[in-house]
Coordinates of C-alpha atoms in Angstrom, one line a residue:
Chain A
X1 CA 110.6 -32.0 131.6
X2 CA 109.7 -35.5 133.1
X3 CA 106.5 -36.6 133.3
X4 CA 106.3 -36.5 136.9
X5 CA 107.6 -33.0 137.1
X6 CA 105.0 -31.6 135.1
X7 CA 102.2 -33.2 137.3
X8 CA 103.6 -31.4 140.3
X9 CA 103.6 -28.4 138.4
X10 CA 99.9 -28.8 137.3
X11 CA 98.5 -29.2 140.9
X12 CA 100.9 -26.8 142.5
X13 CA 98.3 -24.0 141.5
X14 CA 95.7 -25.8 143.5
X15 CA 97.7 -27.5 145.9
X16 CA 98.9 -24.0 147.0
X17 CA 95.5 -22.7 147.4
X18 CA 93.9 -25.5 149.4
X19 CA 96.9 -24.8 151.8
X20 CA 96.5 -21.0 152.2
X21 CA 93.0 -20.9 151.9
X22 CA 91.9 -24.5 153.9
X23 CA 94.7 -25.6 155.8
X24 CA 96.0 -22.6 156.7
X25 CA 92.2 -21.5 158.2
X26 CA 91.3 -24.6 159.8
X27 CA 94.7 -24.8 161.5
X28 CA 93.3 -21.5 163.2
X29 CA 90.4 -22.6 164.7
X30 CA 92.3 -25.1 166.1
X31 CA 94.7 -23.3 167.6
X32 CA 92.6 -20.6 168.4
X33 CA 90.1 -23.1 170.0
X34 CA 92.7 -23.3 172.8
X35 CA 92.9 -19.4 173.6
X36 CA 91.2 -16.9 175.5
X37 CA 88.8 -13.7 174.6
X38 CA 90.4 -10.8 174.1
X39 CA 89.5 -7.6 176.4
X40 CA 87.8 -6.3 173.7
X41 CA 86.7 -9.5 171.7
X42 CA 89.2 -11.1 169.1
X43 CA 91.7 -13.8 170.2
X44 CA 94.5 -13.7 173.2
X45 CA 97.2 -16.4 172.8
X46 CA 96.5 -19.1 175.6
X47 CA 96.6 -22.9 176.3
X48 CA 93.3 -23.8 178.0
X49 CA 90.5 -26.1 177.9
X50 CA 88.0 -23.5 179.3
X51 CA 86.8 -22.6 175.9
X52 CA 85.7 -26.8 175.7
X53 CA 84.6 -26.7 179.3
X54 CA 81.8 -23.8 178.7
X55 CA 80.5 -25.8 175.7
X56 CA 77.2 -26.8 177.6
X57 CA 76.2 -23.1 177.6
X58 CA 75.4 -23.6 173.7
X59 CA 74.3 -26.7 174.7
X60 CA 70.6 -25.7 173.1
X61 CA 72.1 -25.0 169.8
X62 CA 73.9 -28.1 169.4
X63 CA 70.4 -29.8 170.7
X64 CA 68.3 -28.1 167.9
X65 CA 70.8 -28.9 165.7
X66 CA 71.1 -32.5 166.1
X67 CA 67.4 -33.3 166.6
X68 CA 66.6 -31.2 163.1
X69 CA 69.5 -32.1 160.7
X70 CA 68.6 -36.0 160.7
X71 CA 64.9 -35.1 161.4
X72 CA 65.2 -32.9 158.2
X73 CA 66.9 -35.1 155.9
X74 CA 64.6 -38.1 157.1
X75 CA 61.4 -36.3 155.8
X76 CA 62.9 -35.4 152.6
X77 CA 63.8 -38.1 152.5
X78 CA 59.9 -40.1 152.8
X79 CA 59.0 -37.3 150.5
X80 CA 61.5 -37.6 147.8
X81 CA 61.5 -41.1 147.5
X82 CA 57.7 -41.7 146.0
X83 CA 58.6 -38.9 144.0
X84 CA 61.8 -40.5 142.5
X85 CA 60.2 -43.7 142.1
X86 CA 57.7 -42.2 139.8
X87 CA 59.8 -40.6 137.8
X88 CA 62.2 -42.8 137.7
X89 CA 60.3 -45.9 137.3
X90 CA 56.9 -45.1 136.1
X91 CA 57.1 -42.1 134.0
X92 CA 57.7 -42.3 129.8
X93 CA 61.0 -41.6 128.9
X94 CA 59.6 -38.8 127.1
X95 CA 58.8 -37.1 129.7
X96 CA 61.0 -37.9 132.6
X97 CA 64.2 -35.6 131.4
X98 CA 61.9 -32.8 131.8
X99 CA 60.5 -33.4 135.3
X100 CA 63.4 -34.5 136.6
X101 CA 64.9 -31.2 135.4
X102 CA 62.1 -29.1 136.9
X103 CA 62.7 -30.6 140.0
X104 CA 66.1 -29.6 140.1
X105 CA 65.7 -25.7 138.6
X106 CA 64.7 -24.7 142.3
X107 CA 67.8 -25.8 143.6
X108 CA 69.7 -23.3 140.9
X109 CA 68.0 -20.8 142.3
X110 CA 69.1 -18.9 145.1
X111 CA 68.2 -21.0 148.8
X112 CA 67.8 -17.5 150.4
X113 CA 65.0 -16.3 148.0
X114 CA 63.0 -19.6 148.0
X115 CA 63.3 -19.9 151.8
X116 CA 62.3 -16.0 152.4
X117 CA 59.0 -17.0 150.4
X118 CA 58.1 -19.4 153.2
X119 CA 58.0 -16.0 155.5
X120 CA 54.5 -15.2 153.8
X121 CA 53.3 -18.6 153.5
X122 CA 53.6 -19.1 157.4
X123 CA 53.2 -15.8 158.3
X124 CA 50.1 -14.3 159.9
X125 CA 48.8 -13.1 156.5
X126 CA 49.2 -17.0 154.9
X127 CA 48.3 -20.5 156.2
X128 CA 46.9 -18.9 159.5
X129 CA 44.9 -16.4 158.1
X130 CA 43.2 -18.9 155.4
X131 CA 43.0 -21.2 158.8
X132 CA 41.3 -18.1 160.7
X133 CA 38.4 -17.9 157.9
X134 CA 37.6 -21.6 158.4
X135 CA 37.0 -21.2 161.9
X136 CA 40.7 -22.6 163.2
X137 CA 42.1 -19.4 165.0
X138 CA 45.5 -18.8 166.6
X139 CA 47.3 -21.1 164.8
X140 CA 51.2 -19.9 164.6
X141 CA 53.3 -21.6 162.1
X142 CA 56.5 -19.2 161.6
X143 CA 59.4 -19.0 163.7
X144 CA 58.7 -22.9 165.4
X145 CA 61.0 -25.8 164.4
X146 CA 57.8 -26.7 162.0
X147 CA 58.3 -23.5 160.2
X148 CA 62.6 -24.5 160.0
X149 CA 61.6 -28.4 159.1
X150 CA 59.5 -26.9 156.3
X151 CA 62.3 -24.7 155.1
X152 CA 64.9 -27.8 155.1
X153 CA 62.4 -30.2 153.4
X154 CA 61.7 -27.8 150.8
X155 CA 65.3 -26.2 150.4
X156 CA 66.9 -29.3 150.1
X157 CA 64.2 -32.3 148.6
X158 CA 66.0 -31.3 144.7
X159 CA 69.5 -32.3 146.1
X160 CA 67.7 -35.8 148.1
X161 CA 65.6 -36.5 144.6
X162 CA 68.6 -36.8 142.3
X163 CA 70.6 -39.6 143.5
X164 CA 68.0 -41.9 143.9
X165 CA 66.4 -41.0 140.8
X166 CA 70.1 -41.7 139.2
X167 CA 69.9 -45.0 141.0
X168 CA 66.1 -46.0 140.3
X169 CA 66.7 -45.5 136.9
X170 CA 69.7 -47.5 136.4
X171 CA 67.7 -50.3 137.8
X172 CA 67.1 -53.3 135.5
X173 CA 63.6 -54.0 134.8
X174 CA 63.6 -57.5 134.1
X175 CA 64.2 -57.7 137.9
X176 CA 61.1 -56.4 138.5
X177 CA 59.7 -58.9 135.9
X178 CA 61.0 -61.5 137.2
X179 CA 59.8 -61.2 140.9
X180 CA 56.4 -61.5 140.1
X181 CA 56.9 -63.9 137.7
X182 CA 57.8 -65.7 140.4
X183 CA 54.7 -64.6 142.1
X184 CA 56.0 -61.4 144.4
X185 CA 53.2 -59.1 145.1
X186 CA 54.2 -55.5 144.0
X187 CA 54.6 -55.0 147.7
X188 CA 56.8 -57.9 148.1
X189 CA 58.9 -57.0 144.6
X190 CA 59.4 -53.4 146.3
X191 CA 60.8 -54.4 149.5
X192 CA 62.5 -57.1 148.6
X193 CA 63.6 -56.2 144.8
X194 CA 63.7 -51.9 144.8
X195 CA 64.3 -50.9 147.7
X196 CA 67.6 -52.4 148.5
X197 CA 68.8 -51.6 145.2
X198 CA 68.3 -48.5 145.5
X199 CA 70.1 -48.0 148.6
X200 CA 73.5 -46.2 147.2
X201 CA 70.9 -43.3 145.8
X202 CA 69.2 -43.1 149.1
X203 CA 72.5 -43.5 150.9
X204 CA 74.1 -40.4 148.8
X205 CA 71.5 -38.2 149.2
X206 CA 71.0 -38.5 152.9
X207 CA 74.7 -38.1 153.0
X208 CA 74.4 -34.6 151.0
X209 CA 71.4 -32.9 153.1
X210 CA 72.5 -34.4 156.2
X211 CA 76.4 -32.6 155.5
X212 CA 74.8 -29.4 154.8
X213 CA 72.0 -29.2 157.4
X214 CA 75.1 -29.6 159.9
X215 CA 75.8 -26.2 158.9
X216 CA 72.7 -24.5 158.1
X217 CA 72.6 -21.1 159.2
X218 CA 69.9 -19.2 156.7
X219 CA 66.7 -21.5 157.2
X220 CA 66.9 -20.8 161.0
X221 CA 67.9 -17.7 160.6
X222 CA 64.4 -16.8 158.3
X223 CA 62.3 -18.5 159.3
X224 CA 63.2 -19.9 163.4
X225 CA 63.4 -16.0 163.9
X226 CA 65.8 -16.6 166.7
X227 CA 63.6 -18.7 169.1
X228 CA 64.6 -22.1 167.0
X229 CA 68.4 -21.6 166.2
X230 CA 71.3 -24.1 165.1
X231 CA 74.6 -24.4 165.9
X232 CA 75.2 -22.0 162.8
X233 CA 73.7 -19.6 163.8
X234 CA 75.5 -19.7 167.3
X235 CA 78.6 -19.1 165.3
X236 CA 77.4 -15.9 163.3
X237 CA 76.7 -14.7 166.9
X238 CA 80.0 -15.6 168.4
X239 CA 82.1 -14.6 165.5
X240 CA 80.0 -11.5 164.2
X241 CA 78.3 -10.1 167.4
X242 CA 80.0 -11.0 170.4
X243 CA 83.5 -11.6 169.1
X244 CA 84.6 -14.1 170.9
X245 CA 87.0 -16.0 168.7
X246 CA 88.0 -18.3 171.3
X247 CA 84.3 -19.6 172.2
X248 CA 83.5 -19.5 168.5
X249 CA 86.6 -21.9 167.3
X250 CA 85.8 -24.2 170.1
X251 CA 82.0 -24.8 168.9
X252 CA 83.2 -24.6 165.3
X253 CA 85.7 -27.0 165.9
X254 CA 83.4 -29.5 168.0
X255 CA 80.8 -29.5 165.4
X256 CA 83.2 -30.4 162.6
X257 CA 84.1 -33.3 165.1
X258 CA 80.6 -34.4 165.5
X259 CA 80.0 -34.0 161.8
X260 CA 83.4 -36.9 160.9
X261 CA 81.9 -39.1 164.0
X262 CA 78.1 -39.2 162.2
X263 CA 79.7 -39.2 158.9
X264 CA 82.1 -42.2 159.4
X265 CA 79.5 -44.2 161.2
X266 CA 76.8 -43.4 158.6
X267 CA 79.4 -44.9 155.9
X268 CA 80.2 -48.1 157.8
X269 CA 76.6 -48.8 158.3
X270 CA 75.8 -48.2 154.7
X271 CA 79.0 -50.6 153.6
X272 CA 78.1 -53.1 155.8
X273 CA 74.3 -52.9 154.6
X274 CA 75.4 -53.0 151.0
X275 CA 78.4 -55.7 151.5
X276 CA 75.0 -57.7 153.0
X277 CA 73.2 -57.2 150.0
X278 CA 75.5 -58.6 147.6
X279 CA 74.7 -62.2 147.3
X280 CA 71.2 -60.7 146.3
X281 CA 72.7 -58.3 144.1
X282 CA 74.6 -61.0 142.1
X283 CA 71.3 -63.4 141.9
Chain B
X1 CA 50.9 -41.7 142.4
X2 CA 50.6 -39.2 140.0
X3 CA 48.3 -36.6 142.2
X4 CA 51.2 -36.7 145.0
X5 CA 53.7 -36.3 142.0
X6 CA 51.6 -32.7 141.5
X7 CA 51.8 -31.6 145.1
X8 CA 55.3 -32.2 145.3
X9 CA 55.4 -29.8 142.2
X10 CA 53.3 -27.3 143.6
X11 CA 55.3 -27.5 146.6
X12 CA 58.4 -26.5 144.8
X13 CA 56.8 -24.0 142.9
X14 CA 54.3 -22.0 144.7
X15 CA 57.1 -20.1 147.1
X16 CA 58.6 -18.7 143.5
X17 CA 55.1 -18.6 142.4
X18 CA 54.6 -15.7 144.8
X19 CA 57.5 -14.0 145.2
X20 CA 56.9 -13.1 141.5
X21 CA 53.4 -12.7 141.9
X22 CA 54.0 -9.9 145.2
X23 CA 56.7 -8.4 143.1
X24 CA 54.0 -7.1 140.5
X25 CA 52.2 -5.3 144.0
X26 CA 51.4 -1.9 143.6
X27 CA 50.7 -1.1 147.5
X28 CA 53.7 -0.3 149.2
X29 CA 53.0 -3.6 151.5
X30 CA 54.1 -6.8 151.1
X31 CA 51.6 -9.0 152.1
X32 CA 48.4 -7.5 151.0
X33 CA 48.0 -7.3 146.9
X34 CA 46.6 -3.8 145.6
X35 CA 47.0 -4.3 142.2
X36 CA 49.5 -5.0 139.4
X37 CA 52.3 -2.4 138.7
X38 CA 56.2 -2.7 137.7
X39 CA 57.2 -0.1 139.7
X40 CA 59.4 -2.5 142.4
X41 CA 61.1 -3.4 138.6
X42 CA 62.3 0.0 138.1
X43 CA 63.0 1.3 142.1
X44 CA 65.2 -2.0 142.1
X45 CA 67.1 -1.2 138.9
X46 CA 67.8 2.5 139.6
X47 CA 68.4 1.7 143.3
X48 CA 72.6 2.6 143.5
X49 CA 72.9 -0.2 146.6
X50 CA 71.0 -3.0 144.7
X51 CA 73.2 -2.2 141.5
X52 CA 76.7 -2.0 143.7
X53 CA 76.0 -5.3 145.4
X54 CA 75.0 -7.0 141.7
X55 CA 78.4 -5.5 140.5
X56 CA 80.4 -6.9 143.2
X57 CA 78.6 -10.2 143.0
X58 CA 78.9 -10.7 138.7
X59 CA 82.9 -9.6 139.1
X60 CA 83.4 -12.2 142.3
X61 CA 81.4 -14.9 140.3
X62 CA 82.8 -14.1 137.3
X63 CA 86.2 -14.3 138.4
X64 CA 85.9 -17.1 140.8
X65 CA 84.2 -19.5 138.1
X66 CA 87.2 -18.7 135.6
X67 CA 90.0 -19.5 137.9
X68 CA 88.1 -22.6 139.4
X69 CA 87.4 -23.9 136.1
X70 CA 91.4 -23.4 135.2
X71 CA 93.1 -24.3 138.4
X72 CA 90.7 -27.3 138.8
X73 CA 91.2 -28.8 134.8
X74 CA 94.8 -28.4 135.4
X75 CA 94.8 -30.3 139.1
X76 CA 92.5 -33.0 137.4
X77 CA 94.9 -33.4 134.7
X78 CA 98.0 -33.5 136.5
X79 CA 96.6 -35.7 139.9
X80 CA 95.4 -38.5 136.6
X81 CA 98.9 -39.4 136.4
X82 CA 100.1 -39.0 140.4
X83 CA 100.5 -41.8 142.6
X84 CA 101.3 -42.5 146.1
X85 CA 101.0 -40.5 149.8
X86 CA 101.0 -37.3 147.6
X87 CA 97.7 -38.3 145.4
X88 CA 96.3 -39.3 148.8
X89 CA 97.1 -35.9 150.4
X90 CA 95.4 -34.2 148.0
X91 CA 92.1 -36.6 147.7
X92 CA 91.8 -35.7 151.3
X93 CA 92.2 -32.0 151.2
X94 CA 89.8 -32.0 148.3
X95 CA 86.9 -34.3 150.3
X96 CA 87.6 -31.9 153.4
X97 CA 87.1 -28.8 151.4
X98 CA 83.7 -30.5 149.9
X99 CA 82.4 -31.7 153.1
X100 CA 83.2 -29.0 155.9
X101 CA 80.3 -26.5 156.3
X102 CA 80.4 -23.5 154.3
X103 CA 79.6 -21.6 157.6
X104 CA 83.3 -23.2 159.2
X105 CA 84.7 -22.4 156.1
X106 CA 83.8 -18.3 156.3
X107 CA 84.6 -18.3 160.3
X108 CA 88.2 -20.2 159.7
X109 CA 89.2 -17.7 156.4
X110 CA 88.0 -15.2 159.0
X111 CA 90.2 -15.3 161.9
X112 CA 93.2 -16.8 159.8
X113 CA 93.5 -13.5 157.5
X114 CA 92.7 -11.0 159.7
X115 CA 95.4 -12.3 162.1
X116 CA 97.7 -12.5 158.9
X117 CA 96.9 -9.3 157.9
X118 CA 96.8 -7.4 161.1
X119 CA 101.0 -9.1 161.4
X120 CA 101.5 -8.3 157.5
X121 CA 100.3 -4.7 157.6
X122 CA 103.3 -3.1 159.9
X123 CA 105.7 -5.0 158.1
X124 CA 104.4 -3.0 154.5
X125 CA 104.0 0.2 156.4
X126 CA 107.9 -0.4 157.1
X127 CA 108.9 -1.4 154.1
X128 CA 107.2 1.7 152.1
X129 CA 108.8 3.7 154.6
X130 CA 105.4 6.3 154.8
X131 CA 102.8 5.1 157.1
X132 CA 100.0 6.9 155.6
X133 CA 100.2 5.8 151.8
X134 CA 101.3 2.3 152.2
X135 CA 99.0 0.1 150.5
X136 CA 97.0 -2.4 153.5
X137 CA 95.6 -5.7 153.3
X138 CA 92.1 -6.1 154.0
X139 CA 89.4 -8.0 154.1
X140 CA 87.4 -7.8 150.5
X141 CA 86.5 -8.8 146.9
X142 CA 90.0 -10.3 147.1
X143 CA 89.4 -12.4 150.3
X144 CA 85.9 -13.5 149.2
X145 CA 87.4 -14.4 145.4
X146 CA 90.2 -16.6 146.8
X147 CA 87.4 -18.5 149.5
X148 CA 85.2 -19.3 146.8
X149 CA 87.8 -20.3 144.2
X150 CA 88.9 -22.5 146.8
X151 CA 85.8 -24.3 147.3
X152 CA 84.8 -24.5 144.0
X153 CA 87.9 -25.7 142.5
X154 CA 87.6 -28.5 144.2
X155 CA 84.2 -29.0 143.3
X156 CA 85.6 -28.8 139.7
X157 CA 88.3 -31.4 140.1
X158 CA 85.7 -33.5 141.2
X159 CA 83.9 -33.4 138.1
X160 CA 86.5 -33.0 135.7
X161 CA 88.2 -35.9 137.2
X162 CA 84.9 -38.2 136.3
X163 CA 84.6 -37.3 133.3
X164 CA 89.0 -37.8 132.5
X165 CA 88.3 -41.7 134.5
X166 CA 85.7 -42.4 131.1
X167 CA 88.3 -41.7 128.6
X168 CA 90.3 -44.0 126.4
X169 CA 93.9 -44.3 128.0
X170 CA 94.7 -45.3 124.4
X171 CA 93.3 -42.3 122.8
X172 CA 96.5 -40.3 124.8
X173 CA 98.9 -42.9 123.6
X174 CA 97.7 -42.9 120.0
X175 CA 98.5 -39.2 120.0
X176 CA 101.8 -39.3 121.5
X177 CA 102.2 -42.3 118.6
X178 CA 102.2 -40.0 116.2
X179 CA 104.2 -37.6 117.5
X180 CA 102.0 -35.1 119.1
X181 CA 103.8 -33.3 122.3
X182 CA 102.2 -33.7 125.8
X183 CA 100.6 -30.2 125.1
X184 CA 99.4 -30.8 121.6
X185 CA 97.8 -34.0 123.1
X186 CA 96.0 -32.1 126.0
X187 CA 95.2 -29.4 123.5
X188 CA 93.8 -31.2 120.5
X189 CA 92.6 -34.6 122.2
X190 CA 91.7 -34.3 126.0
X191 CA 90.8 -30.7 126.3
X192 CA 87.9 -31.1 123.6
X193 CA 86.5 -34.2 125.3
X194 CA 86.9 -32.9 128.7
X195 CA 84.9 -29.4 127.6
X196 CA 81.2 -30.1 128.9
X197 CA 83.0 -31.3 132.2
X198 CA 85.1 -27.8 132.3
X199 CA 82.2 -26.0 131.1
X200 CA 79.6 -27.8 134.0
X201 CA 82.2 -26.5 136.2
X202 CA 82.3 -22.7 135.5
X203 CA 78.6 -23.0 135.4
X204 CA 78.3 -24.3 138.8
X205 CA 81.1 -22.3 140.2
X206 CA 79.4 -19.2 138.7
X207 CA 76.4 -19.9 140.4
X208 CA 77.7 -21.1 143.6
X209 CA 79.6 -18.3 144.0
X210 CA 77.1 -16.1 142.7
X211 CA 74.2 -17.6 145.5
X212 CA 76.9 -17.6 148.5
X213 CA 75.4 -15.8 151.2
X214 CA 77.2 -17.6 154.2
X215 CA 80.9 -17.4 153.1
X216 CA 80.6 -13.7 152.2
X217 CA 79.0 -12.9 155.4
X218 CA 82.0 -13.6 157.1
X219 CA 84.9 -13.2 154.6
X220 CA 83.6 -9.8 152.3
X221 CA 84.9 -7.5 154.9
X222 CA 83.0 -4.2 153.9
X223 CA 82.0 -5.1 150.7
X224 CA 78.3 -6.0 149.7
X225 CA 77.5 -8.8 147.3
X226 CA 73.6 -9.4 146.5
X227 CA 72.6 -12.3 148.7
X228 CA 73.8 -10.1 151.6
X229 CA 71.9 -7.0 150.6
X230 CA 68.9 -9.1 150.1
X231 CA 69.5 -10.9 154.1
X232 CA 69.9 -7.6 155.7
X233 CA 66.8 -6.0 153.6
X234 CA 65.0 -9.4 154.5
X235 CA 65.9 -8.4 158.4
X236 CA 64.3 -5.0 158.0
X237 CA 61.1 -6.6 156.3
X238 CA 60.1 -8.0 152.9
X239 CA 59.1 -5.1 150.4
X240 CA 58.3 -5.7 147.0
X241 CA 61.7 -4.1 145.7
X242 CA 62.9 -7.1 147.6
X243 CA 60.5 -10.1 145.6
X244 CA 61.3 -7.7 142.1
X245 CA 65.2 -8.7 142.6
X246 CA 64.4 -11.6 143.8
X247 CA 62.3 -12.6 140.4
X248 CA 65.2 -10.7 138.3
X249 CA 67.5 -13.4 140.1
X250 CA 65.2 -16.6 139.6
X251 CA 65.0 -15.8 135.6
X252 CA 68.9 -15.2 135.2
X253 CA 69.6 -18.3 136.6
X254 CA 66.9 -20.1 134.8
X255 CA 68.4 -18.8 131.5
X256 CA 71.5 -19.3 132.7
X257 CA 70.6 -22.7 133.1
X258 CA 69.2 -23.4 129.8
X259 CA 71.8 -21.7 127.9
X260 CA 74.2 -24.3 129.3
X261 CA 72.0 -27.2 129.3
X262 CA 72.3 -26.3 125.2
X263 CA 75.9 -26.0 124.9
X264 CA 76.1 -29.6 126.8
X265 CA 73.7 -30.7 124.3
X266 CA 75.3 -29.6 121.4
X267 CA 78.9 -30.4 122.7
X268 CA 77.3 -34.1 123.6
X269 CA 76.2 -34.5 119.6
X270 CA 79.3 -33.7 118.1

């Protein structure tokens, strides 16, 4: 057997799979995107736009979801950074393994248990009541896109910490050194030294949170308790509930869409950032 | 620095904190603590829908992480030595599988194989020739299996393929020097280098597919797997039977975790 034969036959297995099981599927909700509902939900074979044309009637989802995603990654963002930077930068190598790895447990762990917990902490026997007893009453927390930007920051800071931890790290100290041995203020060392090197890190792990929170259905779910709702959970609605396949391809098939717009855009920004940076980066 | 370091941690922590804490309640009420008891341990253990939906999510896991880790190795293997509009192909279907939502993911398996089936299922009934005992395709453990192997396989490639891109081409080419065969090369050279990689893959398939709530939603048909059981009991209200499998959960991943953090090690040292 040639060589090149027995690649083919090694990703044949896979190859095979990725068609039936990705290909296959997405071709659907293409195609399906196109059709009408059913009398009695499901899919009807059609050619129409009408399915695109109603889009503005889930026009609030879309809405929540576009405001919260990048709000969401952008605060874990501001609150993973400082948090990276110390371990990364300032802690003993003794003890920065083990941090770093505590950090990341929570994200083992299953998202659904750790962002049902936030039900109690929000709800009117947690934060509100301990509010109450200092004399602030009527303050409601759950279900409001405060309680869902808690449940992002918190389900998804591990996943924003990690890459620019891996980045911080790798960063050569005598860089540092040197700045302010050229007299840079730590500020000035940070913003002009740190900061920009450790863009890829901050680049990847918006990237990650911002991919995911596209499609977050659980956090809302828990915790927005149906008054603050992303596009998500519109299609656990339209696919589980109403049944209308139609409706439901069409939003799923716009938000995938959206998703390689941002994404692409995000990319060429951060290339042309970085391709900026380089004369730096070779100083 | 090292104060907000501490809230960060306490942030993290103190949602687990007290799911383990209200598991230990002895009232039947979630939110208000009225003493320690185990009971919640014991009603969750003996409780024949909690135990069903653990079965059905250990075998899925279980299953999914071995063929993952299998089909993936053997796609990073064979895509080292591919070139050309093929190789591309490929790179993109993998990227595509990474990036779309998990949500789109459930939704498109969805509608794609209950239209195949609901075609497929006359044609069987035809060919067994009796209507009533002919065997029909549904959605499942099967269904649920192949959309997380799916997923995760490429998840594996991806990793396997980083850690094939840091070895010695010449290691390969020293073994096929002295005569080894292509297998004997993969078997006695790559494959024990490439092992943590493999092994980082089963462990994160296993626990991706274990954790999936949004996939099964849509693609387990009538089957239950724990994170769904847990979401619909979540819907009805948080008991304590709820935090006590919820802390059961936590710890088995936490050992799971450390048990492979252990394995890396030792496989690092040798």
């Amino acid at each position: 057997m040639t060589q090149r034969a027995r690649n083919w036959l090694l990703i044949a297995p896979s190859g095979a799979l990725l068609l039936v099981m990705l290909v296959l599927p997405l071709s659907f909700v293409f195609v399906f995107s196109f059709g009408e509902r059913g009398p009695s939900g499901g899919y009807v074979p059609a050619f129409t736009l009408e399915q695109y044309a109603n889009l503005p009637a889930r026009w609030t989802a879309f809405k929540n979801t576009l405001i919260l995603a990048p709000l969401g990654t952008l605060a874990a963002l501001l609150i993973a950074y400082p948090l990276a930077y110390q371990l990364a930068v300032r802690t003993s190598p003794k003890w920065k393994t083990l941090l770093l790895v505590l950090v990341i447990v929570p994200f083992w762990t299953s998202i659904l248990i750790r962002s049902y917990a936030w039900i109690y902490i929000l709800g009117g026997q947690g934060i509100p009541a301990l509010l109450g007893s200092i004399g602030i009453e009527n303050v409601r927390l759950i279900y409001t896109p405060f309680a869902v930007t808690i449940g992002i920051i918190y389900g998804y800071l591990p996943l924003m910490v990690f890459p620019i931890y891996v980045a911080l790290d790798r960063l050569d100290m005598r860089l540092l050194e040197a700045s302010s041995d050229l007299g840079a203020r730590p500020a000035t060392t940070f913003l002009r030294v740190t900061l920009p090197l450790s863009v890829p890190g901050v680049a990847t792990g918006c990237m990650l949170v911002f991919i995911l929170l596209m499609g977050e259905f659980l956090i809302p779910a828990l915790l927005g308790g149906g008054k603050v709702f992303f596009v998500g959970n519109a299609l656990v609605d339209l696919f589980l509930q109403s049944r209308n396949w139609a409706y439901g391809s069409a939003v799923a098939f716009t938000l995938i869409v959206i998703m390689l717009i941002t994404v692409t855009i995000y990319m060429r920004l951060i290339a042309r950032l970085q391709t900026g940076r380089e004369d730096v980066a070779v100083m | 620095m090292r104060l907000y370091s501490l809230v960060v941690y306490v942030f993290l922590y103190a949602p687990i904190a007290i799911i383990a804490l209200f598991s230990f309640n002895a009232g039947r009420h979630a939110s208000d603590f009225q003493g320690f008891s185990v009971q919640w341990y014991g009603r969750a253990l003996n409780n024949p829908f909690v135990m069903d939906a653990l079965e059905t999510s250990l075998i899925v896991a279980f299953i999914t992480a071995t063929l993952a880790s299998i089909l993936g190795t053997l796609a990073a293997v064979g895509l080292q030595g591919l070139r050309g509009p093929a190789r591309a192909i490929f790179d993109a279907l993998i990227y595509i599988a990474v990036m779309i939502p998990g949500i789109v993911i459930g939704i498109a398996t969805l509608i794609a194989l209950v239209t195949v089936f609901d075609v497929m299922n006359p044609w069987i009934e035809n060919l067994w020739g009796d209507a009533e005992g002919a065997p029909r395709l549904s959605m499942g453990r099967g269904s649920l299996i192949a959309a997380h192997t799916m997923f995760t396989m490429a998840l594996v490639i991806i990793i396997v393929r980083a850690r094939l891109g840091t070895l010695e081409k010449s290691l390969g080419e020293a073994s096929a020097d002295l005569y080894a065969t292509p297998l004997g090369t993969f078997r006695q050279v790559t494959l024990p280098l490439i092992a943590p990689a493999v092994l980082a893959g089963f462990l994160l398939s296993f626990t991706f597919s274990f954790d999936d709530f949004i996939i099964a939603f849509f693609v387990a048909g009538s089957e239950t797997t724990l994170p769904i059981y847990i979401f619909s009991s979540i819907r009805r209200g948080v008991t304590p039977e709820i935090n006590a499998i919820g802390t059961m959960v936590m710890l088995a991943s936490l050992l799971l975790l450390i048990v492979a953090q252990l394995i890396l090690r030792r496989g690092d040292r040798k």
